[in-house]
C-alpha positions as a Python dict, from the first residue, in 0.01 Angstrom:
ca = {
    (1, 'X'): (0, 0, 0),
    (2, 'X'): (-312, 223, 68),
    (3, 'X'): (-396, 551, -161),
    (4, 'X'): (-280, 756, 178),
    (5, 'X'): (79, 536, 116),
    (6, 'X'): (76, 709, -217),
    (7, 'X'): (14, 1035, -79),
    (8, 'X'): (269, 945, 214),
    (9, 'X'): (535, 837, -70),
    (10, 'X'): (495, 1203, -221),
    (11, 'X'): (576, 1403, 53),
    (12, 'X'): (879, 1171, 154),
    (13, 'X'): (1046, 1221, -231),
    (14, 'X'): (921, 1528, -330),
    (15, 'X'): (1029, 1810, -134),
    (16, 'X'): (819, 2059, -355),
    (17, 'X'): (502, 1843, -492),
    (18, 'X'): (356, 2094, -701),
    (19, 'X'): (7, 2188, -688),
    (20, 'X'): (-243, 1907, -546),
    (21, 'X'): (-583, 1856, -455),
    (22, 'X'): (-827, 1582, -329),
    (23, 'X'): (-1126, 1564, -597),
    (24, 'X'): (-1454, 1405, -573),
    (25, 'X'): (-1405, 1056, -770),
    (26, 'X'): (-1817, 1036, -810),
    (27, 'X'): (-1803, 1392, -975),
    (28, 'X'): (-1461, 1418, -1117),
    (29, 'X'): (-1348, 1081, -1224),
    (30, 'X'): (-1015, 1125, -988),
    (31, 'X'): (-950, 1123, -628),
    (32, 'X'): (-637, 1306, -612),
    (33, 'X'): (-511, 1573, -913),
    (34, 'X'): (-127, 1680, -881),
    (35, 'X'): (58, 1976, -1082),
    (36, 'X'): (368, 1875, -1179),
    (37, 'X'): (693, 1978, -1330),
    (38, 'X'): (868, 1768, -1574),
    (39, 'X'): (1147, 1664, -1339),
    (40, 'X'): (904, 1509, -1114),
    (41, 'X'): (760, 1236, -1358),
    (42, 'X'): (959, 965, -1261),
    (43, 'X'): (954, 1020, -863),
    (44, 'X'): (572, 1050, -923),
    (45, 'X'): (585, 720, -1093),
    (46, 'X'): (779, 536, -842),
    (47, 'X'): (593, 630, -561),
    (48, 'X'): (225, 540, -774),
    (49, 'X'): (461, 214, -875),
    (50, 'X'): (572, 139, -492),
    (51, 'X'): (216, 209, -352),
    (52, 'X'): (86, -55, -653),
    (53, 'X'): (-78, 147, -863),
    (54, 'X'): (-88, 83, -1216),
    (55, 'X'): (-13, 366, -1514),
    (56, 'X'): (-373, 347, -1664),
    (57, 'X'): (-299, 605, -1894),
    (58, 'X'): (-95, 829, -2054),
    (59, 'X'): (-224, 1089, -2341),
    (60, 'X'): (-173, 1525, -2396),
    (61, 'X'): (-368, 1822, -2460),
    (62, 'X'): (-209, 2106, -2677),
    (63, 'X'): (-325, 2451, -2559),
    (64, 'X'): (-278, 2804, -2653),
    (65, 'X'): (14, 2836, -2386),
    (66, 'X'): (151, 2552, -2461),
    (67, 'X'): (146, 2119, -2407),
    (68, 'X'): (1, 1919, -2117),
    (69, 'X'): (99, 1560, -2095),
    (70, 'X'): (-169, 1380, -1850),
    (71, 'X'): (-89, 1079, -1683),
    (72, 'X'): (-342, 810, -1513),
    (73, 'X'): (-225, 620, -1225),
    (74, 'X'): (-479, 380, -1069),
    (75, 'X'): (-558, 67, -830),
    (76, 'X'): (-808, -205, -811),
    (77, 'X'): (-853, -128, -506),
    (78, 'X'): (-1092, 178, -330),
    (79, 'X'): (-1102, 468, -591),
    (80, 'X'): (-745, 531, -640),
    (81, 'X'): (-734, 731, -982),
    (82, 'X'): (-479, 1006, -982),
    (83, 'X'): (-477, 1241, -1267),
    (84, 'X'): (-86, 1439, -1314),
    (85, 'X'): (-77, 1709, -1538),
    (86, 'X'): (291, 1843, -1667),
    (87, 'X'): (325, 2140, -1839),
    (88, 'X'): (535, 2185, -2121),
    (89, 'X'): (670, 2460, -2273),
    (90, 'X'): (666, 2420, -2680),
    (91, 'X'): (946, 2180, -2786),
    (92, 'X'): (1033, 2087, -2398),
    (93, 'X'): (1127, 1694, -2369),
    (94, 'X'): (954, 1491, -2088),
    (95, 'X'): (1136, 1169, -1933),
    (96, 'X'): (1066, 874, -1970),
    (97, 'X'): (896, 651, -1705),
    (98, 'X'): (987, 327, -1964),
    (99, 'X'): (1181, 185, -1698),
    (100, 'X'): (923, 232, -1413),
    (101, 'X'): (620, 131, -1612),
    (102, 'X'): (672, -142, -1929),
    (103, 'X'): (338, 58, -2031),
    (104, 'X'): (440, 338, -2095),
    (105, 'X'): (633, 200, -2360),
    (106, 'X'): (353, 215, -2612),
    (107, 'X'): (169, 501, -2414),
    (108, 'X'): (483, 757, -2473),
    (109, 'X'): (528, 614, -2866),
    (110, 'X'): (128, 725, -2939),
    (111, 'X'): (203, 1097, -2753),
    (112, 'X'): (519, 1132, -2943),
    (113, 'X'): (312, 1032, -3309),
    (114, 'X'): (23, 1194, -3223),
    (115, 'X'): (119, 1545, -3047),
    (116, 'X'): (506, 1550, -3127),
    (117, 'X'): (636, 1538, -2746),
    (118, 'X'): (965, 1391, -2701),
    (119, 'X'): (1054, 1162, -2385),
    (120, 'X'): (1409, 1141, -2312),
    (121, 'X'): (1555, 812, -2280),
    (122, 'X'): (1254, 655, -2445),
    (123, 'X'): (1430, 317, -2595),
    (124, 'X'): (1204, 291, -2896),
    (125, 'X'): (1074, 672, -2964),
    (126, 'X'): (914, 590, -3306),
    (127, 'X'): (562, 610, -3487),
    (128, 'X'): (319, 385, -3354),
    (129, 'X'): (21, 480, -3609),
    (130, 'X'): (177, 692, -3884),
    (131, 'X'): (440, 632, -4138),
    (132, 'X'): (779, 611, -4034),
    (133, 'X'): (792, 930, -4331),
    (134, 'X'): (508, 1123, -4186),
    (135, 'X'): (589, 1507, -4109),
    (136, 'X'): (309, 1606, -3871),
    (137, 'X'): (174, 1487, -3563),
    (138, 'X'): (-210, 1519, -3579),
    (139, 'X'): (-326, 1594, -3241),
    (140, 'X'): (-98, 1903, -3244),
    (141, 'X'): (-322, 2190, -3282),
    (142, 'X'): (-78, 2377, -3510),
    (143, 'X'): (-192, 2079, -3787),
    (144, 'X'): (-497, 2156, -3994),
    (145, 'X'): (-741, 2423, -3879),
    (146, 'X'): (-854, 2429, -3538),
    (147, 'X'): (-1124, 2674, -3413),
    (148, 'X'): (-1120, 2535, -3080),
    (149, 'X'): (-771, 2647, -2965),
    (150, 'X'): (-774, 2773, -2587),
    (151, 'X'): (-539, 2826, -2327),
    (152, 'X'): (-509, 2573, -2008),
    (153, 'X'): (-636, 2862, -1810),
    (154, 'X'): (-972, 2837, -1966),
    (155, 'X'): (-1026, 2490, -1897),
    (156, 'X'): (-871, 2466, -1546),
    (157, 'X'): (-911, 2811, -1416),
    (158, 'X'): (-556, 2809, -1273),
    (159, 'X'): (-184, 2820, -1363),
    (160, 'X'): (-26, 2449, -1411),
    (161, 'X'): (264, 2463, -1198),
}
């Protein structure tokens, strides 16, 4: 199935999408950015899954206003690379795409170790790098002193949806 399949499978099972917008994939690394809530990751991941693209990626940025988790879908096909950004409020569980993607697997056990997001579901949710005993999740701004703290608004210039 084509990227416009992908698009196509979107507006068939999500009767709000979120935010969305074509990108440049020579300037922005993406061709298509969507704004999603957190009850849309798994439709968004079947449709990527039944228009074969594969989950390149899956990682999170901790702002001021809270946690994104960012999730790579791609082809090896024409530029395909979607970028979906979730917003989370702090302490807000995500589901797990597990059973869609046997990548994300690993990909949700590093978020969870490194920024402290939970994904519901998840059949192995433990640490991947740190100790079993460790108390802190690294990437989370709220560990150590960070100077470069700033809201999602400052980056993107718009409200994640």
């Amino acid at each position: 199935m084509s990227f416009e399949g992908f698009k196509e499978e979107l507006r068939r099972h999500l009767p709000e999408p979120g935010k969305s917008r074509e990108l440049d994939p020579a300037v922005n690394g993406c061709r298509l950015e969507i704004q999603a809530g957190p009850r849309h990751v798994e439709t968004i991941a079947r449709a990527a899954r039944t228009a074969g693209l594969f989950l390149e990626a899956v990682t999170a940025l901790d702002f001021t206003d809270g946690m994104q988790v960012i999730y790579f879908y791609n082809s090896f096909e024409s530029p395909s690379r979607v970028k979906v950004r979730v917003a989370l409020t702090p302490g807000e569980p995500l589901p797990t795409i597990s059973h869609v993607y046997d990548a994300a697997l690993w990909y949700e056990r590093e978020v969870f170790d490194l920024f402290g997001i939970r994904f519901d579901g998840h059949p192995d949710l433990r640490r991947l790098l740190l100790p079993e005993e460790a108390d802190f999740h690294p990437l989370a701004k709220h560990f150590g002193k960070v100077h470069a703290y700033r809201s999602a608004q400052d980056i993107y210039g718009d409200r994640p949806a």
